[in-house]
GROMACS .gro file of C-alpha atoms in nm:
model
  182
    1UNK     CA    1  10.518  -5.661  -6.977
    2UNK     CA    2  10.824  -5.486  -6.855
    3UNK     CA    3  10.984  -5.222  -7.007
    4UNK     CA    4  11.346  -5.336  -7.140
    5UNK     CA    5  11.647  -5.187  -6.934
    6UNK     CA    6  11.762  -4.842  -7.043
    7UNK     CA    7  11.439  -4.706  -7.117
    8UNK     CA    8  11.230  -4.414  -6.941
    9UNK     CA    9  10.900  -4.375  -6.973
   10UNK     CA   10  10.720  -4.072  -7.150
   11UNK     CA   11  10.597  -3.911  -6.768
   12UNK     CA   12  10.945  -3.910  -6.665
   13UNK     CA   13  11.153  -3.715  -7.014
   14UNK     CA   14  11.293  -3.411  -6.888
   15UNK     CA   15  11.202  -3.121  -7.050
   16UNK     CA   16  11.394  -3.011  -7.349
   17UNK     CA   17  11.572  -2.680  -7.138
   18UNK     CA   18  11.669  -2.964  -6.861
   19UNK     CA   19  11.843  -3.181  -7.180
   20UNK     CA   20  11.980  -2.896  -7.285
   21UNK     CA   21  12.130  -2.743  -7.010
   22UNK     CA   22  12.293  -3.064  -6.913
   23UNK     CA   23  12.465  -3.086  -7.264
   24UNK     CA   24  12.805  -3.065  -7.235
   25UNK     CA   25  12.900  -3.132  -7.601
   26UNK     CA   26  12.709  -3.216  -7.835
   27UNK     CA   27  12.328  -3.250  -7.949
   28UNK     CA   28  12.216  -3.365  -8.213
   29UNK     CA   29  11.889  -3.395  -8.384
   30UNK     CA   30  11.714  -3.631  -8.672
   31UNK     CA   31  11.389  -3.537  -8.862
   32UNK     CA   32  11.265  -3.808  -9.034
   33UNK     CA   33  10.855  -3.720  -9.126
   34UNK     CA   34  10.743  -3.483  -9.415
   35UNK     CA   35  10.441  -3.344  -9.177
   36UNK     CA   36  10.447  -3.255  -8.821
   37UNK     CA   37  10.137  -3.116  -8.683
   38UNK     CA   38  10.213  -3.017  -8.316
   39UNK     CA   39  10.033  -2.752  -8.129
   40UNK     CA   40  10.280  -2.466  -8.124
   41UNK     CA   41  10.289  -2.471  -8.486
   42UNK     CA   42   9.979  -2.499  -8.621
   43UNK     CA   43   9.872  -2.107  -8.624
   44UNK     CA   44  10.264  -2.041  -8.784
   45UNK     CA   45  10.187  -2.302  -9.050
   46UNK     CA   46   9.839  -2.187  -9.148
   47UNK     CA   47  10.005  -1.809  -9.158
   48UNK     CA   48  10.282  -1.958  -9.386
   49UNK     CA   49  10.042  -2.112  -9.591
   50UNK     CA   50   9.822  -1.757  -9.668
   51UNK     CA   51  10.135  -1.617  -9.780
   52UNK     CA   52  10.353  -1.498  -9.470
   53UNK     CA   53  10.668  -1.543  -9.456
   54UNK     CA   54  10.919  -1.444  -9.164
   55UNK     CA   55  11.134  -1.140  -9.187
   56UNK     CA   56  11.487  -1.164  -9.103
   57UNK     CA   57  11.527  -0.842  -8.991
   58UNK     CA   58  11.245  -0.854  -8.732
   59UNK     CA   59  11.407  -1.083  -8.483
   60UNK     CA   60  11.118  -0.991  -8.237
   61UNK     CA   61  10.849  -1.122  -8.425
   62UNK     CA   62  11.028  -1.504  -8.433
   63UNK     CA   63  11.250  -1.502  -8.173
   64UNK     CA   64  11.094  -1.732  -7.939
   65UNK     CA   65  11.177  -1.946  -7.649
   66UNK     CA   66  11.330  -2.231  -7.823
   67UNK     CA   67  11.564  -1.996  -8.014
   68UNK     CA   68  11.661  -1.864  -7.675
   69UNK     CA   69  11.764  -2.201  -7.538
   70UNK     CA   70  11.953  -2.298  -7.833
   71UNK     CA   71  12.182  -1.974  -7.856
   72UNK     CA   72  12.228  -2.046  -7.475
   73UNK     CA   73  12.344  -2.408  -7.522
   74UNK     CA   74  12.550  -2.337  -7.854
   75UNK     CA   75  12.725  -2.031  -7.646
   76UNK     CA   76  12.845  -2.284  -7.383
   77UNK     CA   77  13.066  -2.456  -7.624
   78UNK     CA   78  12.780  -2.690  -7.705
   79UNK     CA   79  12.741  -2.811  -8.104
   80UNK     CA   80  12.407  -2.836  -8.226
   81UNK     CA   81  12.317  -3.009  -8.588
   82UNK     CA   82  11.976  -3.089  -8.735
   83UNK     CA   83  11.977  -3.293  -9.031
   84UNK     CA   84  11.623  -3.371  -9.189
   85UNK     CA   85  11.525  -3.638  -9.438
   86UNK     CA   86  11.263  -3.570  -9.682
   87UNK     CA   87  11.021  -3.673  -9.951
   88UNK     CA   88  11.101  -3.503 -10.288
   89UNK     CA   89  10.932  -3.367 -10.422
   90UNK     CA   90  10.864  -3.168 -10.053
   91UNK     CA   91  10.542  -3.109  -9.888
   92UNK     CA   92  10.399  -2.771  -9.802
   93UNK     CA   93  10.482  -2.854  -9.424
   94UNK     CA   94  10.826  -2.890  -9.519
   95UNK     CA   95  10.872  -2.604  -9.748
   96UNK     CA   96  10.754  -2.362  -9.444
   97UNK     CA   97  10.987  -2.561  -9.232
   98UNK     CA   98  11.270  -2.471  -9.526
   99UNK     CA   99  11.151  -2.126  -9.562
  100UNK     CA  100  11.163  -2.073  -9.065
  101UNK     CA  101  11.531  -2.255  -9.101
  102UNK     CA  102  11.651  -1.943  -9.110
  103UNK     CA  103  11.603  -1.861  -8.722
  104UNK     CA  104  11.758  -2.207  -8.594
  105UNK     CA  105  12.066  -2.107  -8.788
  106UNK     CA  106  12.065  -1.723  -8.632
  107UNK     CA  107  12.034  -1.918  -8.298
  108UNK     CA  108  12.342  -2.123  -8.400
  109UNK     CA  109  12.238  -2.485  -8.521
  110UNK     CA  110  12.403  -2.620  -8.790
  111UNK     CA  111  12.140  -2.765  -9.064
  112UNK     CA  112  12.145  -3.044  -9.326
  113UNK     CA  113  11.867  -3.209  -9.584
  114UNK     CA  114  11.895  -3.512  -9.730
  115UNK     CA  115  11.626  -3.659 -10.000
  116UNK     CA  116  11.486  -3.952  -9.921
  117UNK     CA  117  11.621  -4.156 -10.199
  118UNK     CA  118  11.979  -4.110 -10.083
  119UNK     CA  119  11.944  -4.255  -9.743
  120UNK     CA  120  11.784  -4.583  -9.850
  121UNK     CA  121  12.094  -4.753  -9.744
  122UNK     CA  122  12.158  -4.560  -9.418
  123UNK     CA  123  12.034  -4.749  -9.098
  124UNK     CA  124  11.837  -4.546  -8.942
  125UNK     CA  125  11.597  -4.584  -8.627
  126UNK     CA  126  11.220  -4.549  -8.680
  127UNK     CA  127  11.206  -4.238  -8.469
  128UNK     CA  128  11.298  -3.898  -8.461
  129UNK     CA  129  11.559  -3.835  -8.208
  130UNK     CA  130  11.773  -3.606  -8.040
  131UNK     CA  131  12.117  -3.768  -7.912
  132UNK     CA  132  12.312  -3.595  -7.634
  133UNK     CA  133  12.682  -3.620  -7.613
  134UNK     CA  134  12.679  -3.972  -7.753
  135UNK     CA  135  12.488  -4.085  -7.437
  136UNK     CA  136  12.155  -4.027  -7.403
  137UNK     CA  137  11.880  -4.057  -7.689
  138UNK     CA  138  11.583  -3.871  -7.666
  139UNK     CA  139  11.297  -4.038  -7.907
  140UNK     CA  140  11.026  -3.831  -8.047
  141UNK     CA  141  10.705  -4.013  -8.055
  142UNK     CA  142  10.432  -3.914  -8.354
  143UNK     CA  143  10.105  -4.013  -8.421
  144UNK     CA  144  10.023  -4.121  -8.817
  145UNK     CA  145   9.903  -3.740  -8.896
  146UNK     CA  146  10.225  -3.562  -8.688
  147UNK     CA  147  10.036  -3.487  -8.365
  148UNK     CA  148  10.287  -3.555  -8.094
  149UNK     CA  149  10.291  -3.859  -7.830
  150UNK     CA  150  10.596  -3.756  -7.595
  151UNK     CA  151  10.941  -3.857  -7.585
  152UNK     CA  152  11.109  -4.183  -7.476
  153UNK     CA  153  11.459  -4.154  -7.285
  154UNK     CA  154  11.777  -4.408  -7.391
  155UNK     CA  155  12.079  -4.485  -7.248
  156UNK     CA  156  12.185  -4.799  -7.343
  157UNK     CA  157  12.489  -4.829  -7.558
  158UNK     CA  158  12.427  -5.027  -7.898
  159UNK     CA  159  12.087  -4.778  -7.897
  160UNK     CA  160  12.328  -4.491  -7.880
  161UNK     CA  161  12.584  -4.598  -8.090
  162UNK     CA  162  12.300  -4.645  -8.384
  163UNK     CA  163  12.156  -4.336  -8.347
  164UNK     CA  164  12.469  -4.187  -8.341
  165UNK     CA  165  12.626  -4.396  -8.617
  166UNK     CA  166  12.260  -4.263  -8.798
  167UNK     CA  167  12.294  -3.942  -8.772
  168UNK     CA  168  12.655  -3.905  -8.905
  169UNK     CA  169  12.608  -4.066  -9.209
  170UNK     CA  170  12.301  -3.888  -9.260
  171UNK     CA  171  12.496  -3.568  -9.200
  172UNK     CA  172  12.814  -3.642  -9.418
  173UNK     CA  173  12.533  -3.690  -9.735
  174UNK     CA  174  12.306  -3.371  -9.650
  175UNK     CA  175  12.331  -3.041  -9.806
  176UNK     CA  176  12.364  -2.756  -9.633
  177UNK     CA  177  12.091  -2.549  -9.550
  178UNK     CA  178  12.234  -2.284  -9.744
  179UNK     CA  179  12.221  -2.466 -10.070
  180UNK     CA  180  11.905  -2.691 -10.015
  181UNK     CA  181  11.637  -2.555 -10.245
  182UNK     CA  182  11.248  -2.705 -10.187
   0.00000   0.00000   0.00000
């Protein structure tokens, strides 16, 4: 079966830095799961759960590669926003994803929550995505348990337009990071 038009296949997603530095505008990103379980988090995860917790003064010991990229992008002139939906009450995974926020916000992201039971009437895609300058979707793929399948590259219009149209009336009912408590 052929694939439909507008659609790239996983081997062919630019990397993340390649989306990124490409960005002209605008990025923006929608969580939608209550557990991830890819591989660069695991061993941060299973520290957070034995009690450690990042410090916000030691920027060396969580500044990482991503954060780099980000504060980058967002000093071209580039917005960033993350808003998340989740289960309440929240599960560990996304507690220790509360508790890290901290850094994507030092790197410059702008970050929303919204409960699950306020977006039941939201349309909303069945994949996480990031959407770049209202042209290009990037899906992120998941496995049942949060292990990670790849990406998936849109560009065709009435796919943009709802993830777009998705992720701004997610955003307008979030709550700031800042006043989200897990």
């Amino acid at each position: 079966m052929a694939e439909p038009v507008g659609r790239v296949m996983s081997s062919n997603v630019p990397s993340f830095a390649e989306l990124f530095r490409d960005c002209e505008h605008s990025a923006v990103h929608l969580e939608m799961r209550d557990t991830y379980a890819v591989d660069y988090e695991k061993s941060g995860f299973a520290a957070w759960q034995q009690g450690h917790r990042l410090n916000p003064d030691d920027r060396a010991s969580w500044w990482r590669p991503w954060l780099d990229l980000v504060s980058e992008t967002v000093a071209r002139g580039v917005a960033i926003r993350r808003a998340r939906i989740v289960s309440e009450p929240v599960t560990d995974y996304i507690k220790f994803e509360h508790s890290g926020t901290f850094t994507n916000i030092e790197a410059g992201e702008k970050v929303r929550w919204l409960p699950r039971r306020r977006a039941s009437d939201l349309s909303l895609p069945g994949n996480d995505f990031w959407l770049y300058d209202d042209r290009l979707v990037r899906f992120n793929h998941f496995t049942g348990e949060g292990t990670s399948l790849g990406g998936e590259m849109v560009d065709d219009p009435a796919v943009v337009e709802l993830c777009s149209s998705a992720f701004e009336a997610v955003w307008e009912r979030a709550t700031p990071h800042r006043d989200y408590e897990v």
